[in-house]
Coordinates of C-alpha atoms and ligand atoms in Angstrom, one line a residue:
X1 CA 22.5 -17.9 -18.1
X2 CA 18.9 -17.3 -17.8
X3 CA 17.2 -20.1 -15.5
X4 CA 16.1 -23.1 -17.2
X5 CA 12.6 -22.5 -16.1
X6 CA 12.2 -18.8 -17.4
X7 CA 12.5 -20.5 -20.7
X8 CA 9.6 -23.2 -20.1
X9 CA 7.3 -20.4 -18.8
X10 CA 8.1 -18.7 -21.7
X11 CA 7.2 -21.5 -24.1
X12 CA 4.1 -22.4 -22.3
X13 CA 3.4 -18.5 -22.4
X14 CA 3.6 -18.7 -26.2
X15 CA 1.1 -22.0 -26.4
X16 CA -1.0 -19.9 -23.5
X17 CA -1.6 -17.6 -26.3
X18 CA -3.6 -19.3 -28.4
X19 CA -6.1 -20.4 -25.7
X20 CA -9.4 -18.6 -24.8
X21 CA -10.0 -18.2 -20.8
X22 CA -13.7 -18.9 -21.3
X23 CA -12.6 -22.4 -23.0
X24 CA -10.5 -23.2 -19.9
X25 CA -13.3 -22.4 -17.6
X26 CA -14.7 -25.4 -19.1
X27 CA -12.3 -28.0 -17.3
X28 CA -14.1 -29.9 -14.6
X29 CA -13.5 -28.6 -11.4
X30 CA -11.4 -25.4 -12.8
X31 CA -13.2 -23.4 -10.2
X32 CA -12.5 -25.8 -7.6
X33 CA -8.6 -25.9 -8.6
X34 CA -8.3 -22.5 -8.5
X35 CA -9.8 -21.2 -6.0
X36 CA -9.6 -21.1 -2.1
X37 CA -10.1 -19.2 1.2
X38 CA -7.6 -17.9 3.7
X39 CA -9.9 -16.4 7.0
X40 CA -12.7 -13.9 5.4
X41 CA -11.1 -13.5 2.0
X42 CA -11.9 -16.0 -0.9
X43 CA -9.0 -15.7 -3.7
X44 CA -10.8 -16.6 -7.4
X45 CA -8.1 -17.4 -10.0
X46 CA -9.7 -19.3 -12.1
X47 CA -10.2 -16.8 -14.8
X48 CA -6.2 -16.5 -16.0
X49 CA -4.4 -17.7 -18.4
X50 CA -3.0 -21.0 -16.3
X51 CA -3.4 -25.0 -16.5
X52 CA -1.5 -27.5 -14.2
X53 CA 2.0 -27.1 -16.1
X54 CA 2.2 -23.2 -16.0
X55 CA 0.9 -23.3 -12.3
X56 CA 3.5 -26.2 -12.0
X57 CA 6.1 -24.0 -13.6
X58 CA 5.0 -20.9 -12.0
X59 CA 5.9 -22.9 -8.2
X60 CA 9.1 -24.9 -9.6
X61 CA 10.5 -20.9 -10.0
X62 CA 9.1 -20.4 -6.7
X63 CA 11.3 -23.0 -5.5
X64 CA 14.4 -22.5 -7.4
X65 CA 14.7 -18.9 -5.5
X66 CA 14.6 -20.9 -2.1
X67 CA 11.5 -19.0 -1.6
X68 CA 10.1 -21.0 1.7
X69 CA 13.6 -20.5 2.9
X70 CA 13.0 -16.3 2.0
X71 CA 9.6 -16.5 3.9
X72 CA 11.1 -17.5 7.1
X73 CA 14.0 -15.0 7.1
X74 CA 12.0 -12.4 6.8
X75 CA 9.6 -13.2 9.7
X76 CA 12.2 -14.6 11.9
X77 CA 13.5 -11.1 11.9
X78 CA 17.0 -11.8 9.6
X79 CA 18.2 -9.1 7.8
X80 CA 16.5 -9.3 4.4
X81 CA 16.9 -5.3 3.9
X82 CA 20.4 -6.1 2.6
X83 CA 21.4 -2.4 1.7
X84 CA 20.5 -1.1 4.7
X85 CA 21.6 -4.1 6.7
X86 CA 18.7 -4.5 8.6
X87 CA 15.5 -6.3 9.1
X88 CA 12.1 -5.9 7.4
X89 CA 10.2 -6.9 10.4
X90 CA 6.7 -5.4 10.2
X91 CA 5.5 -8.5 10.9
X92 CA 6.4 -8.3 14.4
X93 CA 4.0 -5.4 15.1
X94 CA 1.2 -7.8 15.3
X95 CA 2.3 -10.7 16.5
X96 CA 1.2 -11.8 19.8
X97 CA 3.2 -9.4 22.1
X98 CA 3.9 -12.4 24.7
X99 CA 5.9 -14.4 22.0
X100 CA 9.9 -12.7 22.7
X101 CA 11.4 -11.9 19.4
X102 CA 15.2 -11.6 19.3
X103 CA 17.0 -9.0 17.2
X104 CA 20.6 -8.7 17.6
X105 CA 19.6 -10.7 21.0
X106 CA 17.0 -8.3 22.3
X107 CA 13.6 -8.9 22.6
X108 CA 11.7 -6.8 20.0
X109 CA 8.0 -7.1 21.7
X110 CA 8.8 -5.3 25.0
X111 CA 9.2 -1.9 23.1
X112 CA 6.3 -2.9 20.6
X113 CA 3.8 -3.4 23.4
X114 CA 4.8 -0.1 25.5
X115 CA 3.9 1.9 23.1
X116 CA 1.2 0.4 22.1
X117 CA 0.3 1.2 25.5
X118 CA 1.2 4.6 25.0
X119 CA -0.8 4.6 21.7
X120 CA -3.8 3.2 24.0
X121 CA -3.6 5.9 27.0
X122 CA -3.8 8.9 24.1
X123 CA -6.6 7.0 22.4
X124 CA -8.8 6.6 25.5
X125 CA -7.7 10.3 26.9
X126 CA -9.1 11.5 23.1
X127 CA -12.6 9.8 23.1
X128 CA -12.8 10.5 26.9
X129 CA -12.8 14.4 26.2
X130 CA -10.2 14.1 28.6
X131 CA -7.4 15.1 26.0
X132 CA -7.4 18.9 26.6
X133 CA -5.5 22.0 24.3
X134 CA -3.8 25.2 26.2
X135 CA -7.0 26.6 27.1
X136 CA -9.0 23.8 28.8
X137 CA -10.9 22.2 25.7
X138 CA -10.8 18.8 24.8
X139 CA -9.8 18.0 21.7
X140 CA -12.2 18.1 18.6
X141 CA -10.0 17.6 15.4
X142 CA -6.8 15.4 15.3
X143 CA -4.7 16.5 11.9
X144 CA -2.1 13.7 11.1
X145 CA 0.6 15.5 8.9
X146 CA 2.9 13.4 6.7
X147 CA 3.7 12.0 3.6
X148 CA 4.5 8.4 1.7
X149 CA 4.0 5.9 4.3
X150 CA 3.6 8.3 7.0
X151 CA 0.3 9.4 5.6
X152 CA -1.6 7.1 3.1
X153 CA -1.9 3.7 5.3
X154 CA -3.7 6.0 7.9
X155 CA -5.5 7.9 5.1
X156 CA -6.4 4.5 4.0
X157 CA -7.5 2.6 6.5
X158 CA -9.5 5.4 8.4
X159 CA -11.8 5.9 5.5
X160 CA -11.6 1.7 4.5
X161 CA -13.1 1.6 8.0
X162 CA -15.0 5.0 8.6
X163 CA -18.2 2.4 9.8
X164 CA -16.5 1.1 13.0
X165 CA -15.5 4.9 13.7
X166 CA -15.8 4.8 17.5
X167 CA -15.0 8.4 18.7
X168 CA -16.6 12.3 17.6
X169 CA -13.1 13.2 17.0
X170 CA -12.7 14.6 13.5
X171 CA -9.6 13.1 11.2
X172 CA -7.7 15.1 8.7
X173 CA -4.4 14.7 6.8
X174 CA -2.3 16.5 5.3
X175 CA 0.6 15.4 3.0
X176 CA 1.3 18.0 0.2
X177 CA 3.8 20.7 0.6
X178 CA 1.3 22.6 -1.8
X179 CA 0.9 25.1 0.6
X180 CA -3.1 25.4 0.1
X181 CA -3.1 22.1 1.5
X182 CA -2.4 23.4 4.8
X183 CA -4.0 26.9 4.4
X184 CA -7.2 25.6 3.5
X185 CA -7.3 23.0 6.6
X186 CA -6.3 25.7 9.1
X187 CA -8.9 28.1 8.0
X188 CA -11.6 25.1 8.9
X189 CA -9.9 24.5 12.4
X190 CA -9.9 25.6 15.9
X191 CA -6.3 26.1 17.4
X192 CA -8.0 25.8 20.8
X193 CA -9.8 22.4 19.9
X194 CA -7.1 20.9 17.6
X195 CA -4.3 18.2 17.8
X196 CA -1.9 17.7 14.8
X197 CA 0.2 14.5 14.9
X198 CA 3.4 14.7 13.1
X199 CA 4.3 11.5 11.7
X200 CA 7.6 10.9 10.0
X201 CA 9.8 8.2 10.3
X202 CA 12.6 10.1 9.3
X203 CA 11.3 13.3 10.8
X204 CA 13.2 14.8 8.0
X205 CA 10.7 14.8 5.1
X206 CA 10.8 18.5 3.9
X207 CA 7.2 18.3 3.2
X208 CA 6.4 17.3 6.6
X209 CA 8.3 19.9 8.3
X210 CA 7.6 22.2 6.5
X211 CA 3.3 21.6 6.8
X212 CA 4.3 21.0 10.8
X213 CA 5.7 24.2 10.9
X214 CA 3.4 26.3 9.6
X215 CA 0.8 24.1 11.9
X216 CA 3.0 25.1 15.0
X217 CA 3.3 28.7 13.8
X218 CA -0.2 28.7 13.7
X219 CA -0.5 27.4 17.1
X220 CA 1.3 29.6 19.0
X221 CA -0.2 33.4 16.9
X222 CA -2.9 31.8 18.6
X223 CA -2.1 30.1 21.6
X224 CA 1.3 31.4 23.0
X225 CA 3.8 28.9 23.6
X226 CA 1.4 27.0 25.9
X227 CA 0.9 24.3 22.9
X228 CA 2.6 21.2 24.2
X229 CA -1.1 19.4 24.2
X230 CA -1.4 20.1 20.8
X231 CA 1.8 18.7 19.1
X232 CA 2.3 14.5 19.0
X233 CA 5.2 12.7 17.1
X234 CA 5.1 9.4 15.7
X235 CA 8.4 8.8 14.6
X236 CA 11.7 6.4 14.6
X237 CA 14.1 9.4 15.5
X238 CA 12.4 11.0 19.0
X239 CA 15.5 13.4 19.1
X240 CA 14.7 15.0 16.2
X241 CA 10.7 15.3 17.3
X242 CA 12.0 16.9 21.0
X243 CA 13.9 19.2 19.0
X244 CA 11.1 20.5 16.9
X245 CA 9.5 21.4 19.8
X246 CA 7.4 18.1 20.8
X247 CA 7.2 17.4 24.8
X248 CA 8.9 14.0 25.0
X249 CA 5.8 12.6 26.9
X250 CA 3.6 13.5 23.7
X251 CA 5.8 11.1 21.1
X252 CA 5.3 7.8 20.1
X253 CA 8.2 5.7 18.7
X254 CA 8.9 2.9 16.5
X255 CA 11.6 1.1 15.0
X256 CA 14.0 1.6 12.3
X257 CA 13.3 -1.3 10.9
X258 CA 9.5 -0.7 10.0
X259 CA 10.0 0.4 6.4
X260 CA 7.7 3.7 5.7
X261 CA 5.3 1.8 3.7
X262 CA 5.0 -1.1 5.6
X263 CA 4.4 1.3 9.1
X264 CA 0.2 1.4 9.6
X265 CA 1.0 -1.2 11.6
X266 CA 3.3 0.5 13.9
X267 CA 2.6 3.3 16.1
X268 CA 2.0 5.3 12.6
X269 CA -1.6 3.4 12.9
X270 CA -2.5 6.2 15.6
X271 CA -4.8 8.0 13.3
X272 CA -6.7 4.8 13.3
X273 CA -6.7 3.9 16.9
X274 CA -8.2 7.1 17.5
X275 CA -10.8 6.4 14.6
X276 CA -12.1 3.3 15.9
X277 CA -10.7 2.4 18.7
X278 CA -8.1 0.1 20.1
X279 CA -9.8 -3.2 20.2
X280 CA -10.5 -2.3 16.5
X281 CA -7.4 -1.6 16.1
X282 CA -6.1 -5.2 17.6
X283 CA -8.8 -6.6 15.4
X284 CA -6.7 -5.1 12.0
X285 CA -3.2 -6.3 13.6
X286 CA -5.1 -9.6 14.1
X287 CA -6.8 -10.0 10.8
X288 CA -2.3 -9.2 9.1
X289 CA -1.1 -11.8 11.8
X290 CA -3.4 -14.1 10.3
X291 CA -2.8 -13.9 6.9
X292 CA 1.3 -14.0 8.0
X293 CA 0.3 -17.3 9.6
X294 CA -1.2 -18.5 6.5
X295 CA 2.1 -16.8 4.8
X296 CA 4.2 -18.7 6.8
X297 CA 3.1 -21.7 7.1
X298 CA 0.7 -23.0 3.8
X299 CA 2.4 -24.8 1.2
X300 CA 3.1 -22.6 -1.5
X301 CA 1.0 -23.9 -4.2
X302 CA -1.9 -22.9 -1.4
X303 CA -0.1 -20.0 -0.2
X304 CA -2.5 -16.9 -1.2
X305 CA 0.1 -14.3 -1.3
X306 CA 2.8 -16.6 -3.5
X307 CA -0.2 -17.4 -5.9
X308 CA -0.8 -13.6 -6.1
X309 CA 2.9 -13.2 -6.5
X310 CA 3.6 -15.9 -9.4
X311 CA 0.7 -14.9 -11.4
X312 CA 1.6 -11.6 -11.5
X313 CA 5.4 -12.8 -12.2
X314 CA 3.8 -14.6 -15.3
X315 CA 2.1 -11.7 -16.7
X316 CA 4.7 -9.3 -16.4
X317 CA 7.6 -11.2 -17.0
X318 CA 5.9 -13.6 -19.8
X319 CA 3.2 -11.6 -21.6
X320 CA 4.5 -8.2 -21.2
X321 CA 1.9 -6.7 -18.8
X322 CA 3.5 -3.4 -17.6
X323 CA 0.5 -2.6 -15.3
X324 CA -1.9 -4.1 -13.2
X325 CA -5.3 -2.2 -12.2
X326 CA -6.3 -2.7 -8.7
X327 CA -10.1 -2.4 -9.1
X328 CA -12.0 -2.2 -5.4
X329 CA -16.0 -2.7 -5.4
X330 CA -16.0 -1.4 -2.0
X331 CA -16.6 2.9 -1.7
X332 CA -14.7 3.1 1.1
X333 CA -11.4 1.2 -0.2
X334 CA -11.0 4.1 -2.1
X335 CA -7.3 5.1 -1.4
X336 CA -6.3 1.2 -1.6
X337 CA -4.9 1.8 -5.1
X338 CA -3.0 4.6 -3.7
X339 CA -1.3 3.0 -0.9
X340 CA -0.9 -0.1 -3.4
X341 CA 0.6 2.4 -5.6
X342 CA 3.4 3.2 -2.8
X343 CA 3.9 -0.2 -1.6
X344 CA 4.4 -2.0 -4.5
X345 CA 6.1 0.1 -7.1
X346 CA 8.5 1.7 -3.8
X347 CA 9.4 -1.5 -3.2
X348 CA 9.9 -3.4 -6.8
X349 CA 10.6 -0.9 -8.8
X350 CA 14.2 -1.4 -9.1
X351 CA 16.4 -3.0 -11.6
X352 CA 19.7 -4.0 -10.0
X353 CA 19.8 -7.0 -8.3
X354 CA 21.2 -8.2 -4.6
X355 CA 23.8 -9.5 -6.7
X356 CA 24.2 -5.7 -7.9
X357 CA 23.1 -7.0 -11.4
X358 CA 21.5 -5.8 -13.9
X359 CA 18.1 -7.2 -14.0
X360 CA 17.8 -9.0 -17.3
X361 CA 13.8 -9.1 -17.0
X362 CA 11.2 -6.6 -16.1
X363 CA 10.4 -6.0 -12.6
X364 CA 7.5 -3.9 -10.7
X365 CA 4.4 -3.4 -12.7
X366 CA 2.8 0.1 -12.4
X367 CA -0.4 -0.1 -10.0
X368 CA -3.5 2.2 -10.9
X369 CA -6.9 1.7 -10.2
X370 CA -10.2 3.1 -8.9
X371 CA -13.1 2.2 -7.2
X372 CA -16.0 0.1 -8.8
X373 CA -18.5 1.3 -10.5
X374 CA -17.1 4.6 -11.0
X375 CA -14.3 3.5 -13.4
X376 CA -16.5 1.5 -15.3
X377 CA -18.0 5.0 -16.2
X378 CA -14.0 6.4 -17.3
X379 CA -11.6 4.1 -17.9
X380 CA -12.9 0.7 -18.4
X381 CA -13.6 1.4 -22.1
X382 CA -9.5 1.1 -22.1
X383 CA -9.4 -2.4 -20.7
X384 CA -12.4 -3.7 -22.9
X385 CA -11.0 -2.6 -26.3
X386 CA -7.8 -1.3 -25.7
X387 CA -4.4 -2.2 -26.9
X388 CA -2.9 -2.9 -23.8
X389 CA -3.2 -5.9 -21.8
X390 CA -3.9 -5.2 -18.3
X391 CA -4.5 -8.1 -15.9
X392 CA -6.9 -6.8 -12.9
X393 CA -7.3 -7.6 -9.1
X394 CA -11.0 -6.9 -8.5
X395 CA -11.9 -6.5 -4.9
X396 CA -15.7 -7.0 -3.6
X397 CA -17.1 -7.7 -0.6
X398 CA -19.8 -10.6 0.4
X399 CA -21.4 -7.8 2.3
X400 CA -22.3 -4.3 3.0
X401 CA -22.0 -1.7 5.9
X402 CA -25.2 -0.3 4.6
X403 CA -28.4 -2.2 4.9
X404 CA -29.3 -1.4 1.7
X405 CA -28.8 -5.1 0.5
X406 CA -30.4 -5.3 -3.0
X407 CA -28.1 -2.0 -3.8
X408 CA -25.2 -3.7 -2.5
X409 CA -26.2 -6.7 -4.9
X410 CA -25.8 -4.8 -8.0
X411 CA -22.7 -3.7 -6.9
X412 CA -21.7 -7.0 -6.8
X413 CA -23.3 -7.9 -10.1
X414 CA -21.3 -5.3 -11.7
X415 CA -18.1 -6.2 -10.4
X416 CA -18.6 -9.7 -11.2
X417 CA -19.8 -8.8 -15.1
X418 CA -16.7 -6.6 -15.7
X419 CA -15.0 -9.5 -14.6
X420 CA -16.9 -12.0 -16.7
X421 CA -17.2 -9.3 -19.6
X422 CA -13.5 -8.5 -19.7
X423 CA -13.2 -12.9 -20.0
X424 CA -15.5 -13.1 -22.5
X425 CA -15.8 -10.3 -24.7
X426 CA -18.6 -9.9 -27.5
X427 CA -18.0 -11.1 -30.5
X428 CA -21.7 -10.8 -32.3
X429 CA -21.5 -7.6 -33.3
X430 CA -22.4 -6.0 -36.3
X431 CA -19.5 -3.4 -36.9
X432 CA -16.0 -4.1 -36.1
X433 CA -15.7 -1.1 -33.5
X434 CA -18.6 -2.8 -31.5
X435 CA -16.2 -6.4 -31.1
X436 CA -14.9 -6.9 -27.6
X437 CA -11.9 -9.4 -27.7
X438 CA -12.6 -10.5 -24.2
X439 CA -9.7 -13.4 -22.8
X440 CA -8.4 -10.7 -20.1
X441 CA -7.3 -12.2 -17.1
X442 CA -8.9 -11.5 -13.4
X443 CA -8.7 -12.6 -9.9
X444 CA -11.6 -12.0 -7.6
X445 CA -10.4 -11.5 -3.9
X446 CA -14.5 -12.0 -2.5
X447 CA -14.3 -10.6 1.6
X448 CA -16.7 -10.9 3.7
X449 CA -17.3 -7.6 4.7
X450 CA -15.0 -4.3 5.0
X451 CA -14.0 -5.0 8.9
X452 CA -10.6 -4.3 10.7
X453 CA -9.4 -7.7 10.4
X454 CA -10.6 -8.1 6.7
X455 CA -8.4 -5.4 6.3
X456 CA -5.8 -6.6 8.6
X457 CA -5.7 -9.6 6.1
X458 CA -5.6 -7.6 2.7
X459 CA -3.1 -5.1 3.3
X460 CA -1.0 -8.3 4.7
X461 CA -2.2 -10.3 1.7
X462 CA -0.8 -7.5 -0.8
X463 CA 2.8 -6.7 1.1
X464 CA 4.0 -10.3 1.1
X465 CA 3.2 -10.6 -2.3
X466 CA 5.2 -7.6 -3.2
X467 CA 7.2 -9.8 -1.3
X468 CA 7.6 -13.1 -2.6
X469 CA 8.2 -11.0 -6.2
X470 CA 10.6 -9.1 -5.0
X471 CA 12.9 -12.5 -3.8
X472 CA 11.7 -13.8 -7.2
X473 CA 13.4 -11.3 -9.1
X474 CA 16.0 -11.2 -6.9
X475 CA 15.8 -7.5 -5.9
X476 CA 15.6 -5.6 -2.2
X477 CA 12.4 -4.5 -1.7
X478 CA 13.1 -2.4 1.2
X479 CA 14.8 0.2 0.3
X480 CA 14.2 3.0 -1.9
X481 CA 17.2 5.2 -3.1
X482 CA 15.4 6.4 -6.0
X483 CA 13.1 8.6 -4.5
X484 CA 17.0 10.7 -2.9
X485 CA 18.3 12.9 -6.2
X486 CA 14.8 14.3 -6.7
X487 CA 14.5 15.3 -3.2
X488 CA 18.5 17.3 -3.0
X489 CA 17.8 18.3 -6.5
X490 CA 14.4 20.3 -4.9
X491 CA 16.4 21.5 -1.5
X492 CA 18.6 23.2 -4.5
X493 CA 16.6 24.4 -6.8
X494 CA 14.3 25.8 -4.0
X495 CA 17.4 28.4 -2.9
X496 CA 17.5 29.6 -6.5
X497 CA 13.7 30.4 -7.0
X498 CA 14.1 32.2 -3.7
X499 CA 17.4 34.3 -4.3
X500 CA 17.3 34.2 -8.1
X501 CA 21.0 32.8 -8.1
X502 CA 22.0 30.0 -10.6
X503 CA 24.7 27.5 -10.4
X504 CA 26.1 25.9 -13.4
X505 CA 24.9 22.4 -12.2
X506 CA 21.0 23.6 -13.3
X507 CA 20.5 22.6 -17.0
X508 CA 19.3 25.5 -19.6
X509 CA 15.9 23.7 -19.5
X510 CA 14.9 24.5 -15.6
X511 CA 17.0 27.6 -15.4
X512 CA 14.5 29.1 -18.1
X513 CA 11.5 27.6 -16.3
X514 CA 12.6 29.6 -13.2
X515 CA 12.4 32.6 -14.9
X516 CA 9.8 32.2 -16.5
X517 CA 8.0 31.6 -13.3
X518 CA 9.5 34.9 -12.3
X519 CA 8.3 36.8 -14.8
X520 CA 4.6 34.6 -14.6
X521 CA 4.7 36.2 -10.8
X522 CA 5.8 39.6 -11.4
Ligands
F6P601 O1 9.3 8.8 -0.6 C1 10.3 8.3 0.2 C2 9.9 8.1 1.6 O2 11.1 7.9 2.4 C3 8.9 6.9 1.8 O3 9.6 5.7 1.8 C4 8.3 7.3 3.1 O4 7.2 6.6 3.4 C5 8.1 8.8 3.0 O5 9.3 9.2 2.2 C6 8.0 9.5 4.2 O6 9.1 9.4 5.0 P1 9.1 9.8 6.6 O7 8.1 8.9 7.3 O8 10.5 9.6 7.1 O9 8.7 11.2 6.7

């Protein structure tokens, strides 16, 4: 039977409906209510659809999940990953490394902190010049090759902080097995001057392998087989890394139980730490430890990532949102609603339960978005007078890494209009097409400024919210078996592109589609 309290959120939902946002804005001390700061972020959620019984609702489900009881198994290491029987224990990575954490009664830290030391001796040797390729060069261009979570919290974060960018070192990634990818970077690059970092997890991604391959091949045309300076692994399976070809001494580990998407934290942050430095780089673990603090210990009703959590639980579950736009006012947040993208709908996009039930509800919303003002200019139009309702995280920062300050203020003044525009709407228009409904709900996450441990705190702010829904709707948001048929189904069709041969497991459909590609080549 469908908990007692899905049915009073859906009620209140109903009598929600009829309510304008601007009118509730109104209450005294509405802002005051809903509203408050955690470190350098201020959370503004004053402009949603929510009084004192939904938000009393919205935490009685909270509690009827045991979900304070869910916070502290995950960071006390327990085994929340349920299908893959292991912990979800990113969290660890930037705790303080003097605090022992037991898993299956061994310290966890000890492994963490040498190779962050590790991590630290490659970093220095880099911006020292003292990192040197076959032919007695230092090092000019680090290319970190890898995909999913193995890629886009590095490609992330380097450019989120490209203005604490300590070292001359050049970054580039590459993810796509579109081989131009690849082509294109190499043709840029110096063999003699350049470092690739293969980062896999698995160190089984075809994409990966495949892109590192052609990098090593390229390598040693150029080089010989003297290229042990120019291949690093960051990876939880070193045996497979040696046996690729990478000198033990050049790969960095981690552990098994860093989920992909949750691994920038780990020693798949080395892209980073050569950007800007390790004490930068302490600075972002410091700024997630923080929020997980805050995580861990607020009450929930002042808990920033459960108040996230529940009102994106009330839109999707109670007003049918399907999506929610991520909207950064900060240039170089640009791949945020990528990564977001990843980590949210990789890890809630399911619909069986840890009960292996059906879900009877809607789960994961689809994450999209783009940086401010640029979508205001493309797809804005959609969430002003569109059909769908879409509630939207905006993102904006107090301020700037630029001095230009008044410029920085209108970016801030647009961010705050759209918010205040898609609220109120217009409704003294002349022609119907002109009207703007408004009553679209927004939070505002204000940050101080784009630094490492603003950062730290975001990307922290955004996982355990993905999170807390996941344990609401009573899913595993740590695995990801989904993303498995598509990837044998690609090994297979690969070998019949290549040798023309069909078996009778590949539809009519894609066996025509093969040819046709065939006969489009020819
Ligand atoms: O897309 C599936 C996935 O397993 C992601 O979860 C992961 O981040 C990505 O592939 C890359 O995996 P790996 O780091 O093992 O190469």
């Amino acid at each position: 039977m469908m908990n007692p309290i899905w049915q009073r959120l859906q009620e209140q939902a109903n009598n929600m409906q009829q309510q304008k946002i601007a009118d509730l804005l109104k209450e005294p001390k509405r802002v005051e209510q809903y509203s408050f700061a955690v470190g350098d972020i201020y959370l503004d959620y004053s402009k949603n659809f929510i009084d004192q019984n939904v938000m009393a609702s919205l935490l009685a489900l909270a509690d009827s999940v045991e979900l304070t009881h869910a916070i502290k198994r995950l960071i006390a290491g327990e085994k929340v990953n349920i299908t893959e029987d292991r912990p979800a224990l990113h969290t660890a990575l930037r705790r303080d490394l003097n605090k022992p954490l037991l898993v299956n009664q061994q310290d966890v830290m000890q492994n963490i902190g040498a190779q962050f030391d590790k991590m630290a001796t490659i970093v220095d040797k880099l911006h020292a010049k003292r990192w040197l390729g076959a032919t007695g060069k230092p090092i000019t261009d680090v290319v970190n090759i890898g995909i999913g979570g193995s890629d886009l919290g590095p490609l992330m974060a380097v450019e989120a902080l490209k203005h604490y960018q300590q070292s001359a070192v050049k970054m580039h990634f590459a993810s796509n097995i579109d081989p131009v990818v690849i082509s294109d970077l190499l043709k840029e690059l110096n063999s003699e001057t350049t470092l690739f970092i293969i980062s896999s997890k698995s160190f089984s991604t075809p994409e990966t392998l495949t892109n590192a391959q052609v990098a090593k091949n390229w390598l040693i045309a150029a080089l010989g087989q003297s290229i042990e300076n120019h291949l690093l692994a960051v990876t939880a399976s070193p045996e497979k890394a040696q046996g690729f070809g990478v000198h033990s001494d050049n790969i960095l580990t981690f552990e098994p139980w860093v989920g992909g998407r949750y691994s920038i934290w780990s020693t798949i942050g080395l892209p980073l730490a050569i950007s800007i430095g390790m004490t930068h780089f302490k600075d972002f673990l410091k700024g997630a430890s923080a929020m997980d603090e805050h995580f861990a210990n607020a009450e929930l009703a002042q808990n920033m990532p459960v108040i996230l959590a529940l009102l994106g639980i009330w839109y999707i579950n109670f007003w049918q949102a399907s999506t929610l736009a991520v909207l950064p006012y900060i240039n170089t947040l640009q791949y945020l609603p990528d990564y977001l993208q990843q980590l949210d709908m990789e890890s809630n996009g399911k619909q069986v339960t840890i009960h292996n039930q059906q879900t009877p509800y809607t789960t994961g919303p689809i994450v999209w978005g783009q940086v401010g003002t640029n979508g205001q200019h493309a797809f804005y139009q959609l969430l002003h007078q569109g059909t769908h309702f879409i509630p939207v995280d905006f993102i904006v920062a107090a301020n700037s890494n630029s001095s230009l300050t008044e410029q920085h203020q209108q970016l801030i003044a647009n961010c705050f209009a759209q918010a205040q525009a898609l609220m109120q709407g217009r409704d003294d228009t002349k022609f119907a097409h002109e009207h703007m409904p408004g009553n679209k709900p927004s939070n505002i996450l204000l940050l101080k400024k784009m630094t490492p441990f603003v950062l730290g705190q975001l990307l922290a702010l955004y996982e355990h919210k993905v999170y807390v829904q996941g344990i609401i709707w009573q899913i595993n948001s740590f695995d990801q078996p989904g993303v498995e048929l598509g990837k044998k189904l690609a090994d297979r069709l690969y070998q019949s592109i290549k040798n023309h041969q069909f078996d009778e497991q590949i539809d009519v459909s894609t066996q025509a589609l093969i040819e046709k590609c065939r006969e489009m080549s020819q």
